[in-house]
Structure formats: structure tokens, C-alpha cells
Short mmCIF file of C-alpha atoms in Angstrom, two decimals:
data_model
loop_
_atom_site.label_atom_id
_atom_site.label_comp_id
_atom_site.label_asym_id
_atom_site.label_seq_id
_atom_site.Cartn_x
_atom_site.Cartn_y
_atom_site.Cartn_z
CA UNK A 1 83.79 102.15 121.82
CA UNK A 2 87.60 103.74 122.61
CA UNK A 3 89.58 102.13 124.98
CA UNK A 4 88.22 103.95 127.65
CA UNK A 5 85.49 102.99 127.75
CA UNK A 6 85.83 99.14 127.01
CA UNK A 7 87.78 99.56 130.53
CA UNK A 8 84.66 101.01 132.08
CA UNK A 9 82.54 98.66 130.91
CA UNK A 10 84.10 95.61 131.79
CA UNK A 11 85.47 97.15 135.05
CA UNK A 12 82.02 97.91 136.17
CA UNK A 13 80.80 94.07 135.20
CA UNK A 14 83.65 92.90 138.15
CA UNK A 15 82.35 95.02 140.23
CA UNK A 16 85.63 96.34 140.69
CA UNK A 17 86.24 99.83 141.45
CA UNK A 18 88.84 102.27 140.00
CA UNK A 19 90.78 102.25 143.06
CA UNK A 20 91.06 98.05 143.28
CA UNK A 21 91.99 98.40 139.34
CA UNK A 22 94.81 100.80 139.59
CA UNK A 23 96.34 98.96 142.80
CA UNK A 24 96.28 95.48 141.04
CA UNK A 25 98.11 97.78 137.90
CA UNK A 26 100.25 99.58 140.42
CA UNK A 27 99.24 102.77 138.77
CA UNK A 28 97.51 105.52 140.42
CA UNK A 29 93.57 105.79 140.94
CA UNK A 30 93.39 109.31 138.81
CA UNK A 31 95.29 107.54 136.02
CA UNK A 32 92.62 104.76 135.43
CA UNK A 33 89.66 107.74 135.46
CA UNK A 34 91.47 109.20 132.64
CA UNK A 35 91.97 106.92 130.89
CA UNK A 36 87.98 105.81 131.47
CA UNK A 37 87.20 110.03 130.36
CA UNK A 38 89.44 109.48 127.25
CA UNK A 39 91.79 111.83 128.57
CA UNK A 40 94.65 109.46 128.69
CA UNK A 41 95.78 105.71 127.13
CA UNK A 42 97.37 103.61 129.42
CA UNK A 43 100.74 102.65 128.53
CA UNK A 44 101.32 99.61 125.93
CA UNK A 45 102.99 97.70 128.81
CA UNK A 46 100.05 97.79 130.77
CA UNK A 47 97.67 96.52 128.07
CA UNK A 48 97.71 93.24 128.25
CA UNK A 49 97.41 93.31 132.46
CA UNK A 50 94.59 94.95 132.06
CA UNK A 51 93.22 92.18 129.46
CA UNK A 52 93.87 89.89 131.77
CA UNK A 53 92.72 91.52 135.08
CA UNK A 54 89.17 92.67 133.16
CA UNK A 55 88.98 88.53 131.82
CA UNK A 56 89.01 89.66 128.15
CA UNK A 57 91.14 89.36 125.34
CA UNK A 58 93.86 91.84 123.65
CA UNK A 59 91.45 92.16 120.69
CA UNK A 60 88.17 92.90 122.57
CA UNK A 61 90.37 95.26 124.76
CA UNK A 62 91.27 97.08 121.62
CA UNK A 63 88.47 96.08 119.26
CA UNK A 64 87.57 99.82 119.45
CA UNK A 65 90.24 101.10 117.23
CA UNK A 66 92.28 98.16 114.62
CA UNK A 67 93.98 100.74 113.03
CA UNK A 68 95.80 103.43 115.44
CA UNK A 69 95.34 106.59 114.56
CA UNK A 70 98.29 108.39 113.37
CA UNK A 71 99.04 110.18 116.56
CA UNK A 72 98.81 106.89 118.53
CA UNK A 73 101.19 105.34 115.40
CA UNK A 74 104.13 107.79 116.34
CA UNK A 75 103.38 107.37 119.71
CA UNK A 76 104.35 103.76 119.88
CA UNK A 77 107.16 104.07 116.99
CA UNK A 78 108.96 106.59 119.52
CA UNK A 79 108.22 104.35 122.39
CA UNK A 80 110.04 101.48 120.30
CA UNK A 81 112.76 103.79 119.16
CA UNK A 82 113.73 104.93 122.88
CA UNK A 83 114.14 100.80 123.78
CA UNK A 84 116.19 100.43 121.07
CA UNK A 85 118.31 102.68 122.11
CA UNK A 86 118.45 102.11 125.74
CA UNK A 87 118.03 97.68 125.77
CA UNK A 88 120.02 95.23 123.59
CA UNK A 89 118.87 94.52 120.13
CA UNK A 90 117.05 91.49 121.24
CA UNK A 91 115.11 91.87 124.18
CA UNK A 92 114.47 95.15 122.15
CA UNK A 93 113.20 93.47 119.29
CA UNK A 94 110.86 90.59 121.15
CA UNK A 95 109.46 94.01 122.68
CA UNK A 96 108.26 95.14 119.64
CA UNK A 97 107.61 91.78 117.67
CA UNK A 98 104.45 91.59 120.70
CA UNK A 99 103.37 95.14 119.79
CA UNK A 100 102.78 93.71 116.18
CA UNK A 101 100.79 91.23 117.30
CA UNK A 102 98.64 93.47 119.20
CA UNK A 103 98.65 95.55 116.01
CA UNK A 104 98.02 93.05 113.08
CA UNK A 105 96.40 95.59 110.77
CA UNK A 106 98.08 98.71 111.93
CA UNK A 107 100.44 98.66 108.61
CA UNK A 108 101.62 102.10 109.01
CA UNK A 109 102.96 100.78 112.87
CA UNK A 110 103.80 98.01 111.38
CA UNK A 111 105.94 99.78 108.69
CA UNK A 112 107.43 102.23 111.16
CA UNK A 113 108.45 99.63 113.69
CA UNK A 114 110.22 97.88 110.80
CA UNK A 115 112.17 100.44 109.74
CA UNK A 116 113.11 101.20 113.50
CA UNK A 117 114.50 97.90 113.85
CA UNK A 118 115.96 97.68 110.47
CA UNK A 119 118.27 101.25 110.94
CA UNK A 120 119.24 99.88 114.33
CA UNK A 121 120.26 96.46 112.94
CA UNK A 122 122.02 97.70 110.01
CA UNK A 123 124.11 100.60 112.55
CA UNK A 124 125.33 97.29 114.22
CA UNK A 125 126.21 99.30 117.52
CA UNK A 126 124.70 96.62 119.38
CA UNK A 127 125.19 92.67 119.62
CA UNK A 128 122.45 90.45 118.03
CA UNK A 129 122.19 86.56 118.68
CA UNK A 130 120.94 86.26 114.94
CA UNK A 131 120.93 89.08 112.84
CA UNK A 132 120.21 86.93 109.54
CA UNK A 133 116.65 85.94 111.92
CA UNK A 134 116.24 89.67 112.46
CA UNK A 135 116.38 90.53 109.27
CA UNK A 136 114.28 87.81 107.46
CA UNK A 137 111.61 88.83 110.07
CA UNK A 138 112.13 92.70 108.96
CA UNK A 139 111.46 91.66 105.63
CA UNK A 140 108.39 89.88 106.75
CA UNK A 141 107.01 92.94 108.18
CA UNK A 142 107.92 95.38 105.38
CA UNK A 143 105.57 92.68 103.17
CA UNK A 144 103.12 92.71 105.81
CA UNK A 145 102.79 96.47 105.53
CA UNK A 146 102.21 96.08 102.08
CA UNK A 147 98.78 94.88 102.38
CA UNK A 148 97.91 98.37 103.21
CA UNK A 149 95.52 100.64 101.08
CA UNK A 150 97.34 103.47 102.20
CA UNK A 151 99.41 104.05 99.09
CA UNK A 152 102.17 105.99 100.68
CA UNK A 153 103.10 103.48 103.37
CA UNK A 154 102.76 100.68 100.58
CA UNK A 155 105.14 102.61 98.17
CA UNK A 156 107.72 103.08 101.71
CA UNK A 157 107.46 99.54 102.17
CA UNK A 158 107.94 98.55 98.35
CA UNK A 159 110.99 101.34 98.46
CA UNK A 160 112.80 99.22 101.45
CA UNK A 161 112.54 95.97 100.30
CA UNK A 162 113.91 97.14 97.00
CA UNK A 163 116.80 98.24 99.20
CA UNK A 164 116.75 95.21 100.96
CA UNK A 165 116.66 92.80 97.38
CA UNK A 166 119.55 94.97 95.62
CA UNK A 167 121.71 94.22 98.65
CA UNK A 168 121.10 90.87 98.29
CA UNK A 169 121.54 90.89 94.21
CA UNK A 170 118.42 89.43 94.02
CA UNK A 171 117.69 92.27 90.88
CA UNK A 172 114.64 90.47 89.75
CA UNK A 173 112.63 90.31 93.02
CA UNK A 174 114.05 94.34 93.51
CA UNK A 175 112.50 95.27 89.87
CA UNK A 176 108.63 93.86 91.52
CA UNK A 177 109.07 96.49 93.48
CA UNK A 178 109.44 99.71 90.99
CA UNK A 179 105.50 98.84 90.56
CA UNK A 180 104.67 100.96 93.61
CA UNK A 181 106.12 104.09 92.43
CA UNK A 182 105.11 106.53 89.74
CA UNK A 183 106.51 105.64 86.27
CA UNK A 184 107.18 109.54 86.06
CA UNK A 185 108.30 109.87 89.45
CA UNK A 186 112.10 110.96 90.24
CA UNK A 187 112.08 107.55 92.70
CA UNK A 188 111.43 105.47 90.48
CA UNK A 189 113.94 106.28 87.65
CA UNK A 190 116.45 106.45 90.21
CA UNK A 191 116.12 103.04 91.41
CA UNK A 192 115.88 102.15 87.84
CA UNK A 193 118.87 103.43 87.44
CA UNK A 194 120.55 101.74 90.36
CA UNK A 195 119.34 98.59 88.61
CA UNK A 196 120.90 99.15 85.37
CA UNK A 197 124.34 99.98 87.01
CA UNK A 198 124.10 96.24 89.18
CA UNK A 199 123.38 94.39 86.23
CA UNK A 200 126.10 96.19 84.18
CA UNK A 201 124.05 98.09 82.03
CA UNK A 202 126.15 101.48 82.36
CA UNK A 203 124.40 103.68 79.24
CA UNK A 204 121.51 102.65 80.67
CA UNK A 205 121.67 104.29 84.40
CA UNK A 206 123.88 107.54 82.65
CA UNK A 207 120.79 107.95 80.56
CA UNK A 208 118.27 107.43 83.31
CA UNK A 209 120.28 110.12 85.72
CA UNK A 210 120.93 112.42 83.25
CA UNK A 211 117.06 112.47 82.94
CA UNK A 212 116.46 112.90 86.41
CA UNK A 213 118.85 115.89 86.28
CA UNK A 214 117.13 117.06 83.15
CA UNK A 215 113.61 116.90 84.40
CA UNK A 216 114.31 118.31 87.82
CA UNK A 217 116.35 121.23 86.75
CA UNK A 218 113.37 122.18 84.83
CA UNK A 219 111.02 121.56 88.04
CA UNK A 220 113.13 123.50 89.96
CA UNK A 221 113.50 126.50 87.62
CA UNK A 222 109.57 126.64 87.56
CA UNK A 223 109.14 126.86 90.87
CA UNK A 224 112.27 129.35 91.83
CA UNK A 225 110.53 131.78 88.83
CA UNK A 226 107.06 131.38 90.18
CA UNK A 227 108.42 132.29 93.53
CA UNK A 228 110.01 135.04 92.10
CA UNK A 229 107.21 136.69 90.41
CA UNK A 230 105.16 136.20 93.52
CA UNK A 231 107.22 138.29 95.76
CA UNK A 232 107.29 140.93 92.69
CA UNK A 233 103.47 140.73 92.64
CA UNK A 234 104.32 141.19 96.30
CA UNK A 235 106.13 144.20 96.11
CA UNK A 236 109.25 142.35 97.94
CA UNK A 237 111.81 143.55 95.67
CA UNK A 238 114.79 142.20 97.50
CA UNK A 239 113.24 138.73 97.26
CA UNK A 240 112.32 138.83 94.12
CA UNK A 241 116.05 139.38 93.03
CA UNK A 242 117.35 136.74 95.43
CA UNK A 243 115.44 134.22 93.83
CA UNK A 244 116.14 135.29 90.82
CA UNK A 245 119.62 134.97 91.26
CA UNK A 246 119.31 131.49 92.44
CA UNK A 247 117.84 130.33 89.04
CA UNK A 248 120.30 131.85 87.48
CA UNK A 249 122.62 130.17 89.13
CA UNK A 250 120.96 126.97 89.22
CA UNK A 251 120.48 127.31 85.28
CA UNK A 252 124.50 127.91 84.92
CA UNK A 253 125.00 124.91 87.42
CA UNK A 254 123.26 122.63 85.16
CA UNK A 255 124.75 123.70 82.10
CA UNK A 256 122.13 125.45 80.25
CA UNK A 257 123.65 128.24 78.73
CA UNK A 258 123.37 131.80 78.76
CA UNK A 259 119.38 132.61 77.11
CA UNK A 260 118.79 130.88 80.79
CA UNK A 261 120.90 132.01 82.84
CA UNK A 262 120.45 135.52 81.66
CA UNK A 263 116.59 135.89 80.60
CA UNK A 264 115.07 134.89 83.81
CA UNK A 265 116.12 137.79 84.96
CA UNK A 266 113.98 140.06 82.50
CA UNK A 267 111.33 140.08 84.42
CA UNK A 268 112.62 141.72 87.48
CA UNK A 269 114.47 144.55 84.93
CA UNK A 270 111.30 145.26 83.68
CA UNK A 271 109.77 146.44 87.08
CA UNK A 272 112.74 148.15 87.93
CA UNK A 273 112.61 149.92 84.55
CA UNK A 274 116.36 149.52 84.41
CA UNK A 275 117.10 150.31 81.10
CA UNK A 276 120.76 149.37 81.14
CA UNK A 277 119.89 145.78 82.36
CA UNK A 278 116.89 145.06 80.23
CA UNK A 279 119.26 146.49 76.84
CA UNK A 280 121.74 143.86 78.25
CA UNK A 281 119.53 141.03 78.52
CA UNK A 282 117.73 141.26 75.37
CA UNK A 283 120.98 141.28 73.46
CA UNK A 284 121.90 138.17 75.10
CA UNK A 285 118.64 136.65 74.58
CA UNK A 286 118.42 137.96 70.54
CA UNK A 287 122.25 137.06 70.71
CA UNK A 288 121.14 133.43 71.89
CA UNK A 289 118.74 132.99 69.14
CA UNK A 290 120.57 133.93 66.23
CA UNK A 291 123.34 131.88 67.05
CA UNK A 292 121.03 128.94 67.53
CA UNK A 293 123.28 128.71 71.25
CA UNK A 294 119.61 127.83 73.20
CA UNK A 295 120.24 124.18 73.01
CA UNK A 296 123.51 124.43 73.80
CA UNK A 297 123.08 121.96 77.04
CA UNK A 298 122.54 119.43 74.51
CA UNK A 299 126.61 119.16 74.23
CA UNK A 300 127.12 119.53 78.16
CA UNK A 301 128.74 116.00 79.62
CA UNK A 302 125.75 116.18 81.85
CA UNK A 303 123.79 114.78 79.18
CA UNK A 304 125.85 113.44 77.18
CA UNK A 305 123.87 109.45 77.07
CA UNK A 306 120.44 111.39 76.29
CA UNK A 307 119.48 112.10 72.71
CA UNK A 308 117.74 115.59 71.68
CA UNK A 309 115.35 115.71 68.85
CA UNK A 310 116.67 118.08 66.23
CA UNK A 311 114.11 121.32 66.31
CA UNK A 312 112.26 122.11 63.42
CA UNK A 313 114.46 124.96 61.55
CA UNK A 314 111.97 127.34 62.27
CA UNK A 315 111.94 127.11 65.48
CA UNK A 316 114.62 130.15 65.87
CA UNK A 317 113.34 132.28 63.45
CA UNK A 318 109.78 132.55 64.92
CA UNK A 319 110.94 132.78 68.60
CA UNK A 320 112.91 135.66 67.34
CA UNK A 321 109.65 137.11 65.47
CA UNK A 322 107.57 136.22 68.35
CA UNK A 323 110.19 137.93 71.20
CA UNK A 324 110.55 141.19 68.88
CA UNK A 325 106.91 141.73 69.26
CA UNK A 326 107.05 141.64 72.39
CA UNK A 327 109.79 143.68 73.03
CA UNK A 328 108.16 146.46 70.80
CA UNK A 329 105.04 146.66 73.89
CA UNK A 330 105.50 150.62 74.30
CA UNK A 331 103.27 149.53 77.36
CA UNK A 332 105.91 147.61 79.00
CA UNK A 333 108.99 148.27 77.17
CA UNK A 334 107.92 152.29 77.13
CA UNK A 335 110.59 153.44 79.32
CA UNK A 336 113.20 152.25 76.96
CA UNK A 337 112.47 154.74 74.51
CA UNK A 338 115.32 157.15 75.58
CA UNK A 339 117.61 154.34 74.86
CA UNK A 340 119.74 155.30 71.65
CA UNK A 341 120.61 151.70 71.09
CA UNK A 342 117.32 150.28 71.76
CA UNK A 343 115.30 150.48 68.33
CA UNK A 344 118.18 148.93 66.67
CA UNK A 345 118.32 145.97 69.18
CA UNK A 346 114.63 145.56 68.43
CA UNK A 347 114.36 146.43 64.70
CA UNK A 348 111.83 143.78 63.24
#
């Protein structure tokens, strides 16, 4: 049953009606048949008055429902945000300790109202009799959110008290928590990374961020070209060329030379048939090859800790065999036979 109708039920068996039970709650008549149509909750202040006025217990009250739905989640969490920012810390806090024992299995409340308090501790804009007490408790509740199955408020959990261990260069209990996150994942090198810088081990976290900035520049580039040939697919011309000019960008940001920065932009030249741009940019991307200049991020101080695996010397000379091919497609290079310079620049 929903709350609603719990309160109907045991109303009814007092024989009280919903006028008596919204004058002993000093609420209104209309607001206790709403909430007995399910067109309403009552507030959380009023929950356990009504326990106790209906002769039943917090957990029958709410047996309908153990974990809140996410709506009803946020609900509260904003509820507990607005009296942190309008009480002192403590009364503030005792506030919301009660809610979590209303809400014992409600992890992602649980986690949310711990990270409330936590932000509002840690702003220190308001007085608190014992913040060390606060804390420990915090800490308490991030591990009691961590019994959820819900992987995502687990991992949030695991990701604060990391936080929370670091600060206290406790490294070893902060490393338990790297468990919880993708061994691929961005977060988790990162705070991988933090760790090796706290316990002195500087190559270490370079390496580890240089990856990160490896890997996501390449992430990124996918993405910015797939968006780019979708709004050329699109026939949006002008945003095709926008993003293409962000990759290029982003591709001279992280140091990866000019076949990048320059042959993403092909494929936008090509639908333009713009002959002068396309001769430009397979020169540079020929040019790029035969100088073996492709890798030339490898020598970039942004990745200076990470170590490249030599390619296989014929690497270049089939990418330039394979790219010749395709730039001899008379059905998509065919407008660049006026071009007097062109057969040369493509000459197998």
C-alpha cells in the first residue's frame, strides 16, 4: 500500500474522520484527502505525528515504500539543503540524522543527505559544537550508502570517502576505494594519480595524467568528427565546419601535429568540392607521411613520462599506398581533375 492509503486505513480503524485528523495535525481537511487519493505526501515533519496519532509505528506508516523513489529522494535532499542553509549546522544536522532513521535503506537519500551535510561542513560558514563528530558520522553514512546495489550511488559514495581518506593521509584505506570505479575509467586513473603524487611517486601520476590526456583527446576527437559528419549528412554546412574547426583546434591544443590538425578537415573539402583546400590538405597529409612527422606528439612535454612503441617500418609506406588509392577515387576525388598539380600530388 502507498502512504495514502496506510493513512486511510488506519484512520478509518479510529474511527476518526478526516476533519478530527487534520485538526489534531493542524493541517487543513483537503490536505489529509489528498494525501489519502495519492495526490499529495504529507510533509516529513508531520510523519511521525501522524504515527503516533494513527497508534502505529514509523515503519508500518511507511512500510509501503523502503526505498523512496527518486522523485521523493530529491524531494527530501532539497528539503535538507534549504535547513542547512537557513538553521545552524547542528540543529540542522540532528534534523536530518532522524530522516535517516526513517530512511535506513534509502542509500541514494542516504548518500545525498551526506554529501549535503558534508559541503556545508567543509564551507565552514556556520559554527559547529563538534565538527570532528560531524564528520566521523558523515563518513558513517557515506559507508552506509555503500551497501547499495545501485552501482552509481555506491561508486559516489566510494569516490567521497576516497576524498575523505586522502585528506586524512590515510592512502591505504583511500586505494580500497579505486575498486568501485572502472579500471579504464578517466576517474579512476585520476585518483590513481592523486595517489601516486601523496606518496611521492611523481613519474608515476605524470604518466597516469598524461594518459588521461592521451586517451581523452582521442575520445573527444571521435566524437567532435562524428558530429561533424552528421550535420554534413545533415546538409548543415555551417555546422559541419564549426565542428570541424574545433577538432582542429583541439588536435593543435594537445600537441598532435599537423596530419591532425589538418586532415580532419578533408572531409568537409570534399563536399564542398573545393579543390584548392583538398590540394592543400593532401599535401600536408602525404607531406606528414613521408616525413614520418605523424607521431610527432610522441616528443610533446605533454607526454613526455609515457613510452610509445616504435611502429613497424612499414607502417608509413603502406598508409601512403593505402591513402593514394584513395585519393585516385575519380568518384570522389573527380572534380579535381582540372587541377594541374593534382596528378603529381597523387602519382602512385
Amino acid at each position: 500500500m502507498e502512504i495514502g492509503e496506510v493513512i486511510r486505513k488506519y484512520r478509518k480503524e479510529r474511527n476518526m474522520t478526516q476533519e478530527e485528523m487534520a485538526k489534531r495535525l493542524g493541517v487543513t481537511a483537503p490536505a489529509v484527502n489528498k494525501w489519502e487519493r495519492g495526490k499529495g505526501q504529507p510533509d516529513i515533519s508531520l510523519l511521525a505525528p501522524i504515527a503516533r496519532l494513527l497508534g502505529i509505528t514509523l515503519e508500518v506508516l511507511l512500510s509501503y515504500n523502503e526505498q523512496l523513489s527518486n522523485d521523493e529522494s530529491n524531494k527530501i535532499a532539497r528539503e535538507v539543503s534549504k535547513k542547512f542553509e537557513i538553521e545552524n549546522y547542528n540543529s540542522a544536522f540532528c534534523y536530518v540524522s532522524d530522516i535517516i532513521k526513517q530512511y535506513p535503506n534509502c542509500f541514494q537519500l542516504i548518500w545525498q543527505i551526506a554529501l549535503i551535510a558534508d559541503v556545508h561542513l567543509s564551507c565552514g560558514d556556520k559554527e559547529t559544537e563538534d565538527k570532528e563528530a560531524c564528520k566521523n558520522q558523515i563518513v558513517n553514512w557515506y559507508k552506509q550508502a555503500m551497501e547499495s546495489d545501485d552501482s552509481g550511488i555506491k561508486r559516489e559514495a566510494a569516490g567521497s570517502l576516497f576524498g575523505y581518506y586522502i585528506d586524512k593521509e590515510d592512502y591505504m584505506e583511500a586505494e580500497k576505494y579505486l575498486q568501485y570505479f572502472s579500471e579504464e575509467g578517466a576517474e579512476r586513473k585520476r585518483k590513481q594519480a592523486v595517489l601516486y603524487s601523496k606518496t611521492n611517486r611523481t613519474d608515476e601520476a605524470y604518466k597516469t595524467y598524461e594518459e588521461i590526456l592521451f586517451s581523452e583527446y582521442h575520445m573527444l576527437k571521435l566524437v567532435m568528427d562524428s558530429l561533424a559528419m552528421l550535420s554534413i549528412q545533415k546538409n548543415n554546412i555551417n555546422l559541419a565546419g564549426k565542428w570541424i574547426g574545433k577538432e582542429s583546434s583541439l588536435a593543435a591544443l594537445f600537441d598532435m601535429g599537423k596530419y591532425n590538425t589538418e586532415s580532419c578537415k578533408l572531409d568537409l573539402a570534399i563536399y564542398n568540392k573545393d579543390i584548392q583546400a583538398t590540394s592543400d590538405i593532401v599535401k600536408t597529409v602525404l607531406d606528414s607521411i613521408s616525413s614520418n612527422s605523424m607521431t610527432d606528439y610522441t616528443k610533446s612535454f605533454m607526454y613526455s613520462h609515457m613510452e610509445f612503441k616504435d611502429l613497424d617500418p612499414s607502417f608509413y609506406p603502406k598508409l601512403r599506398e593505402s591513402l593514394l588509392k584513395y585519393f585516385n577515387d575519380k568518384e570522389t576525388f573527380g572534380y579535381m581533375e582540372g587541377n594541374p598539380g593534382w596528378k603529381s600530388l597523387i602519382k602512385v
